[in-house]
Coordinates of C-alpha atoms in Angstrom, one line a residue:
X152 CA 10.6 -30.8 -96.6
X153 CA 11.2 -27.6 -98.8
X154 CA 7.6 -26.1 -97.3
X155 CA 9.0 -27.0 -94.0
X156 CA 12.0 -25.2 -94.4
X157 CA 10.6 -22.3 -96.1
X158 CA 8.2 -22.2 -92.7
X159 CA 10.7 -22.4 -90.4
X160 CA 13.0 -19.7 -92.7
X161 CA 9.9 -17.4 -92.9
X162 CA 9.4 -18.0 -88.3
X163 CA 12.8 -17.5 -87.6
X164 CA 13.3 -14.2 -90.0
X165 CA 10.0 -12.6 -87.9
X166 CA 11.1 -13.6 -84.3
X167 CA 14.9 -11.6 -85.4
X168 CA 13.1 -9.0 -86.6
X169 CA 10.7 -8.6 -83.2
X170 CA 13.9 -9.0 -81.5
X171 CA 15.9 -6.2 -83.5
X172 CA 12.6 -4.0 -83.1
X173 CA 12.9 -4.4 -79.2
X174 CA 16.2 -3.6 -79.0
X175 CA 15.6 -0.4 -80.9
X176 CA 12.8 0.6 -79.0
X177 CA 14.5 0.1 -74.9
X178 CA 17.8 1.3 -76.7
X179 CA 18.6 4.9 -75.9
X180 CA 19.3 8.1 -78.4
X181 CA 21.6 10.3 -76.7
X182 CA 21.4 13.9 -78.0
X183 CA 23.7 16.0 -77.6
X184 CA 23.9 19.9 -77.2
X185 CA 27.1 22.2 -77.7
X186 CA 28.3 25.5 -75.3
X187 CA 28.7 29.1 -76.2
X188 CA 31.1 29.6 -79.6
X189 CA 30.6 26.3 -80.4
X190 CA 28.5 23.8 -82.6
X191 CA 27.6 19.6 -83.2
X192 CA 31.7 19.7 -84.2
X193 CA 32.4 20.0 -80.5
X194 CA 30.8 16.6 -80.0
X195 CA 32.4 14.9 -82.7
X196 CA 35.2 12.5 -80.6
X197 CA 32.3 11.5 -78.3
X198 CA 29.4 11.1 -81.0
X199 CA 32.2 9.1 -82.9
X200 CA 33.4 7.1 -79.9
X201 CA 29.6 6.3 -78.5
X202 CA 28.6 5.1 -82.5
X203 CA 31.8 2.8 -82.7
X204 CA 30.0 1.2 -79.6
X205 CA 26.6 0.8 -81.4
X206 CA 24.7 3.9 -79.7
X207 CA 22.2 6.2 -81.7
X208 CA 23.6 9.8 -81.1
X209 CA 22.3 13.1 -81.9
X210 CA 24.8 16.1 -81.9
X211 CA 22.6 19.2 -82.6
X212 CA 23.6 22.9 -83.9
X213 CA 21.4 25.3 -82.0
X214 CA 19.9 27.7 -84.1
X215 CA 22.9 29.9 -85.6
X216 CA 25.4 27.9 -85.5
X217 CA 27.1 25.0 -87.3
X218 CA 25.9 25.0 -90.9
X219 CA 23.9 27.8 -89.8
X220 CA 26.6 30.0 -88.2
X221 CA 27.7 33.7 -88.7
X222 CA 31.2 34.5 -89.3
X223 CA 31.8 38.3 -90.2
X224 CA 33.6 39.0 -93.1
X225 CA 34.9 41.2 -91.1
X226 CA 36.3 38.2 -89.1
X227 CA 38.1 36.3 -92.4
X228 CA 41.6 36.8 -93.3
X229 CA 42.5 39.8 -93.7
X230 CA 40.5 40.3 -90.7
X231 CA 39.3 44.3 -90.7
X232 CA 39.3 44.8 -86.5
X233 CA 37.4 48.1 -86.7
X234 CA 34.5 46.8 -89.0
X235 CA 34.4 43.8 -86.8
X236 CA 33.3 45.7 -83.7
X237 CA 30.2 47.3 -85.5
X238 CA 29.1 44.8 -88.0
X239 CA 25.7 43.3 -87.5
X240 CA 24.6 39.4 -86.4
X241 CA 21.7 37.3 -86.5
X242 CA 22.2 36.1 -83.8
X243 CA 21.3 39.0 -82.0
X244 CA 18.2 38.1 -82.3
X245 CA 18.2 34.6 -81.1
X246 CA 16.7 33.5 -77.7
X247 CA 16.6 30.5 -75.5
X248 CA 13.3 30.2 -76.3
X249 CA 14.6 29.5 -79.5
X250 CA 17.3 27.0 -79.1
X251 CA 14.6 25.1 -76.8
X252 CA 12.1 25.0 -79.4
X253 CA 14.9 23.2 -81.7
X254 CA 16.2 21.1 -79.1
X255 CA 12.3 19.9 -78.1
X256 CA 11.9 18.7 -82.0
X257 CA 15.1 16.8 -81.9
X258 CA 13.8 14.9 -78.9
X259 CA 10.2 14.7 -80.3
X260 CA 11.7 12.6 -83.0
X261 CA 14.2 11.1 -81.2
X262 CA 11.8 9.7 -78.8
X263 CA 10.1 7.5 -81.5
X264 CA 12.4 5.6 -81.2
X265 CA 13.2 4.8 -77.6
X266 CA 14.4 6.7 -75.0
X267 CA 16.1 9.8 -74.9
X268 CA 19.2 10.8 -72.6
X269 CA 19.8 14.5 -73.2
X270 CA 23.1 15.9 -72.7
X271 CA 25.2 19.4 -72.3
X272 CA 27.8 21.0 -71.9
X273 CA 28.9 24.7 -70.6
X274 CA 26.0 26.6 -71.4
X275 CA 24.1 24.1 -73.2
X276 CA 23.1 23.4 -69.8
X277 CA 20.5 26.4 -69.8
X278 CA 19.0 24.8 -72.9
X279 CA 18.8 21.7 -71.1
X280 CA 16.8 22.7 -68.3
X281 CA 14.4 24.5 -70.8
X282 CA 13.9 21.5 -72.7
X283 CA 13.0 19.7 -69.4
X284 CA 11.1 22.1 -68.7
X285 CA 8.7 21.9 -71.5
X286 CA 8.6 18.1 -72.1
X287 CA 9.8 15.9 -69.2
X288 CA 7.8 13.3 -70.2
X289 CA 9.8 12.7 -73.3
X290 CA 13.2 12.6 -71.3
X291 CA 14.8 9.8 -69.7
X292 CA 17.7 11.7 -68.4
X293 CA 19.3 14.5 -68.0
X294 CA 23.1 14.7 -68.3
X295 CA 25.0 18.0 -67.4
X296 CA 29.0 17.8 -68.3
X297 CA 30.3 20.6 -67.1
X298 CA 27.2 22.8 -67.5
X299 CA 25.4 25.5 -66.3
X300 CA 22.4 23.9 -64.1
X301 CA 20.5 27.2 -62.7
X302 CA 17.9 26.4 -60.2
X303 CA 17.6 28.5 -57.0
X304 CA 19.8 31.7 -58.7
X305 CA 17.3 32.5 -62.0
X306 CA 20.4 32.9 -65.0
X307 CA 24.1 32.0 -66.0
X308 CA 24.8 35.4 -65.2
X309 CA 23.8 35.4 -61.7
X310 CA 25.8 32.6 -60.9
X311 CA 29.0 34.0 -62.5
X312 CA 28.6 36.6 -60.1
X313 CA 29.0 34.0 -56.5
X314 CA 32.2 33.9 -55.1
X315 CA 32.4 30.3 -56.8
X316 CA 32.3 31.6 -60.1
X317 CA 34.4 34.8 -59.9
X318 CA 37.8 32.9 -60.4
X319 CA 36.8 31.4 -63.6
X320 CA 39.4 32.3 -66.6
X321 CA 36.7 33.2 -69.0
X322 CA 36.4 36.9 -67.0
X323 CA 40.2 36.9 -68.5
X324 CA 39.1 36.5 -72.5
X325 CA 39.4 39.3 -73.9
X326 CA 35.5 40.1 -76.3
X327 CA 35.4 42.5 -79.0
X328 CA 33.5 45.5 -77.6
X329 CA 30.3 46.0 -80.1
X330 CA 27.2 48.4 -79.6
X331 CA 24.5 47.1 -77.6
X332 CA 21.9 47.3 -79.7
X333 CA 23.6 44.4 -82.0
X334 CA 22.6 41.9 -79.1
X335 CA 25.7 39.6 -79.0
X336 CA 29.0 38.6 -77.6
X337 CA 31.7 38.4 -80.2
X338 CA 35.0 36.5 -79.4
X339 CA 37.8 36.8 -82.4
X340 CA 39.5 32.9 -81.7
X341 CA 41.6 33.9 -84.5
X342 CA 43.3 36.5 -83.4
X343 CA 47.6 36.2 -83.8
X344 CA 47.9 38.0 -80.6
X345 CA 50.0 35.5 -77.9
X346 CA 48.7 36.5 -74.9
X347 CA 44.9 35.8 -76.0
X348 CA 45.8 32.7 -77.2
X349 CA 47.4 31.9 -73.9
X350 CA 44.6 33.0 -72.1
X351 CA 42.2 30.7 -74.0
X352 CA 44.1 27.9 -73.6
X353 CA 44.1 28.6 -69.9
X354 CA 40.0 29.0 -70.2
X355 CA 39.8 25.9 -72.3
X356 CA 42.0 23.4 -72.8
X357 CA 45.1 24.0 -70.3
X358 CA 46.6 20.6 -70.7
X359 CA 46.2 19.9 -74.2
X360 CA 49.1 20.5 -76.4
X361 CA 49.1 24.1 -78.2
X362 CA 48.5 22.2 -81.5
X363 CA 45.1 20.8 -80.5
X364 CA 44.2 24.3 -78.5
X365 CA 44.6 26.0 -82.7
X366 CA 42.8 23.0 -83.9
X367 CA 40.0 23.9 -81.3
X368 CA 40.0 27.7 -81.8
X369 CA 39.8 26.8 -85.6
X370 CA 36.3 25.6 -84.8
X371 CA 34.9 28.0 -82.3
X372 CA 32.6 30.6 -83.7
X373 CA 32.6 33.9 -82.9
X374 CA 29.3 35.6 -82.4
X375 CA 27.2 34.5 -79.4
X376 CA 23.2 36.1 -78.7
X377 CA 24.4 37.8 -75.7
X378 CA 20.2 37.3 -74.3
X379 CA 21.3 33.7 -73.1
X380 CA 23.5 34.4 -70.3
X381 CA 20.5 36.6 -69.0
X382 CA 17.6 34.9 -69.3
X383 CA 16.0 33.3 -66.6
X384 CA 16.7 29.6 -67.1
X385 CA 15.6 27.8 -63.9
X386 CA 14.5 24.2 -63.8
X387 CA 11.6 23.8 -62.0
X388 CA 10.7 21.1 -59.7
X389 CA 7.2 20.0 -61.4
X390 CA 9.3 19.5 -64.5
X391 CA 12.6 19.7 -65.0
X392 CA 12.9 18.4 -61.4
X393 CA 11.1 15.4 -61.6
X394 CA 13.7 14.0 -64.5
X395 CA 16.8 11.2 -63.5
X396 CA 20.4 13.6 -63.9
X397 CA 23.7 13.1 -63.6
X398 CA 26.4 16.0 -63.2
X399 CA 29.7 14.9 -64.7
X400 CA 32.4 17.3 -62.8
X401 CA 35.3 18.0 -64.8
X402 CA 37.8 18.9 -62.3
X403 CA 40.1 20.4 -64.2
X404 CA 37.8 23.0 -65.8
X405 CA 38.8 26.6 -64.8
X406 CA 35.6 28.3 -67.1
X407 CA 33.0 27.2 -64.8
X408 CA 35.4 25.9 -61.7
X409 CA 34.6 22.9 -59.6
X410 CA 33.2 25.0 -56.8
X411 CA 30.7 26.7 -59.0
X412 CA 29.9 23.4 -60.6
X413 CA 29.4 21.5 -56.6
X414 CA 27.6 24.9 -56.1
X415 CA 25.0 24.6 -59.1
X416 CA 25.0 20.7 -57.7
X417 CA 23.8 21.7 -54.0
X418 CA 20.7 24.2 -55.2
X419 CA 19.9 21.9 -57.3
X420 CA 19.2 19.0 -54.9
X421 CA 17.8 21.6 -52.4
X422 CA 15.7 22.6 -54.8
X423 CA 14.5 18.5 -55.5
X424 CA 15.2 16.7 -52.4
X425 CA 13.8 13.4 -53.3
X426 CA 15.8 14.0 -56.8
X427 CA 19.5 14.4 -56.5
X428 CA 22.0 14.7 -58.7
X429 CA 23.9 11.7 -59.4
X430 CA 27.4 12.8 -59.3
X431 CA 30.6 11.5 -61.2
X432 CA 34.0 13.3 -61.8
X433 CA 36.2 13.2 -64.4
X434 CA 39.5 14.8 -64.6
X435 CA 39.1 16.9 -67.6
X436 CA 39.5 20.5 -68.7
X437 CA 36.1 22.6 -69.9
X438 CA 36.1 21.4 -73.0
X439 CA 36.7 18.1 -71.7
X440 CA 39.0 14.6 -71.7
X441 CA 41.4 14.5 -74.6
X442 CA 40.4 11.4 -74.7
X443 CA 36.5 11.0 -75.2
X444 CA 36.6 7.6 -74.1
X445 CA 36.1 7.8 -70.1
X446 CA 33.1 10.1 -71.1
X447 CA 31.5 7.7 -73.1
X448 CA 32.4 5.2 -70.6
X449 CA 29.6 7.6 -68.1
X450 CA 27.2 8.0 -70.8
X451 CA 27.2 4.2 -71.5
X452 CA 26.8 3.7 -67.5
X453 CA 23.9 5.7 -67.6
X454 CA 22.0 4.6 -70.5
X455 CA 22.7 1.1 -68.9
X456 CA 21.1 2.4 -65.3
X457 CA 17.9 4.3 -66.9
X458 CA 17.2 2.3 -70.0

């Protein structure tokens, strides 16, 4: 009897453990890339709110940021205005080419694991479609929240320049004006000046409370490579357009408005016929709900439709 049991111990122990292994392997790894000025952080209530429900999640900092991120001395407290203008960044240097080469080893290992639904927002769209563009084969989906989705216009810039982008209140945020030659957009979020915080707020977050619009200017980091915004950053239909994608339109967001966001949406499925976007709206601000739970709510609908 005590062989028996010890048989039947040993059988049931391996069939849970070919169960668990099955689960991991259909179960999906969302990873998750952050906008301009931000970093992982930006992902936090959503990355917390999808692991509470038992997802794998992958925030990632794009190369210079997070951990890795540039602040100025210039920038700290007491900030020096006139040195801020001129001092130097390494992010200047950065390209997309770079954040897709970090992005692609975060799905590469990602992958080994089961499916991988890639998602961004603002313009970690552009990083997106580079990533898709290199390795669609490791992607399950692609998930754009509010992002930039180039297709038939080639960069970010371009499409800030339709009609459908030129209301959007980021045109109203006042940057620091720096030479050139240093390659990057700088933002100061902490300056005391009213009026810019105002006009953040109205870019960002216009219907969170003023407390949580600090909290979120707290985080935001001020150097950008300004390359990004130019670079050609098309999806193409032999890669990028052969992947599953959902748009999630955040109706509320005034950085890259509705319009621009249907617009991106339209050339998009031009572009792909037999490929369109799978569209869902959420009534949210750019940064998103104040509550990340109807946005996990869409991520968990689509890792239940593609995996």
């Amino acid at each position: 009897m005590s062989d028996m049991t010890e048989a039947n111990d040993t059988d049931d122990a391996g069939v849970s453990e070919t169960a668990n292994n099955d689960r991991r392997s259909t179960a999906p790894t969302f990873v998750l890339v952050h906008g301009a000025g931000s970093n992982s952080f930006g992902w936090s209530p959503v990355s917390a709110e999808l692991a509470i429900r038992g997802h794998r999640v992958a925030a990632v900092d794009l190369p210079g940021h997070g951990l890795g991120g540039h602040f100025p001395l210039s920038y700290q407290t007491p900030q020096d205005l006139e040195r801020l203008r001129t001092e130097p960044s390494p992010l200047g240097t950065i390209t997309l080419a770079d954040f897709a080469e970090h992005v692609v080893g975060v799905v590469r290992r990602a992958r080994r694991n089961g499916p991988v639904i890639l998602v961004g927002q603002s313009m970690g769209g552009v990083t997106l479609n580079a990533v898709a563009n290199q390795v669609p084969e490791l992607i399950s989906h692609l998930v754009y929240a509010s992002a930039f989705c180039p297709t038939q216009r080639a960069t970010i810039a371009n499409l800030m320049t339709t009609p459908e982008g030129s209301s959007s209140a980021v045109f109203q945020i006042t940057a620091i004006e720096t030479p050139p030659e240093l390659g990057i957009n700088r933002v100061n979020w902490r300056s005391g000046d009213p009026a810019f915080f105002q006009i953040a707020k109205e870019a960002l977050a216009a219907d969170f409370p003023d407390e949580a619009v600090r909290a979120l200017l707290n985080t935001l980091e001020p150097d950008q490579s300004a390359a990004i915004s130019g670079t050609d950053a098309r999806g193409l239909p032999e890669t990028w357009g052969r992947i599953p994608r959902t748009y999630l339109r955040f109706t509320e967001d005034r950085t890259i408005p509705p319009a621009l966001q249907d617009l991106m949406i339209k050339e998009a499925d031009e572009l792909t016929p037999t490929n369109r976007f799978r569209i869902r709206s959420l009534t949210a601000p750019h940064i998103g709900p104040r509550d990340p739970g109807p946005l996990a709510d869409e991520l968990e609908q689509i890792a239940r439709l593609c995996c």
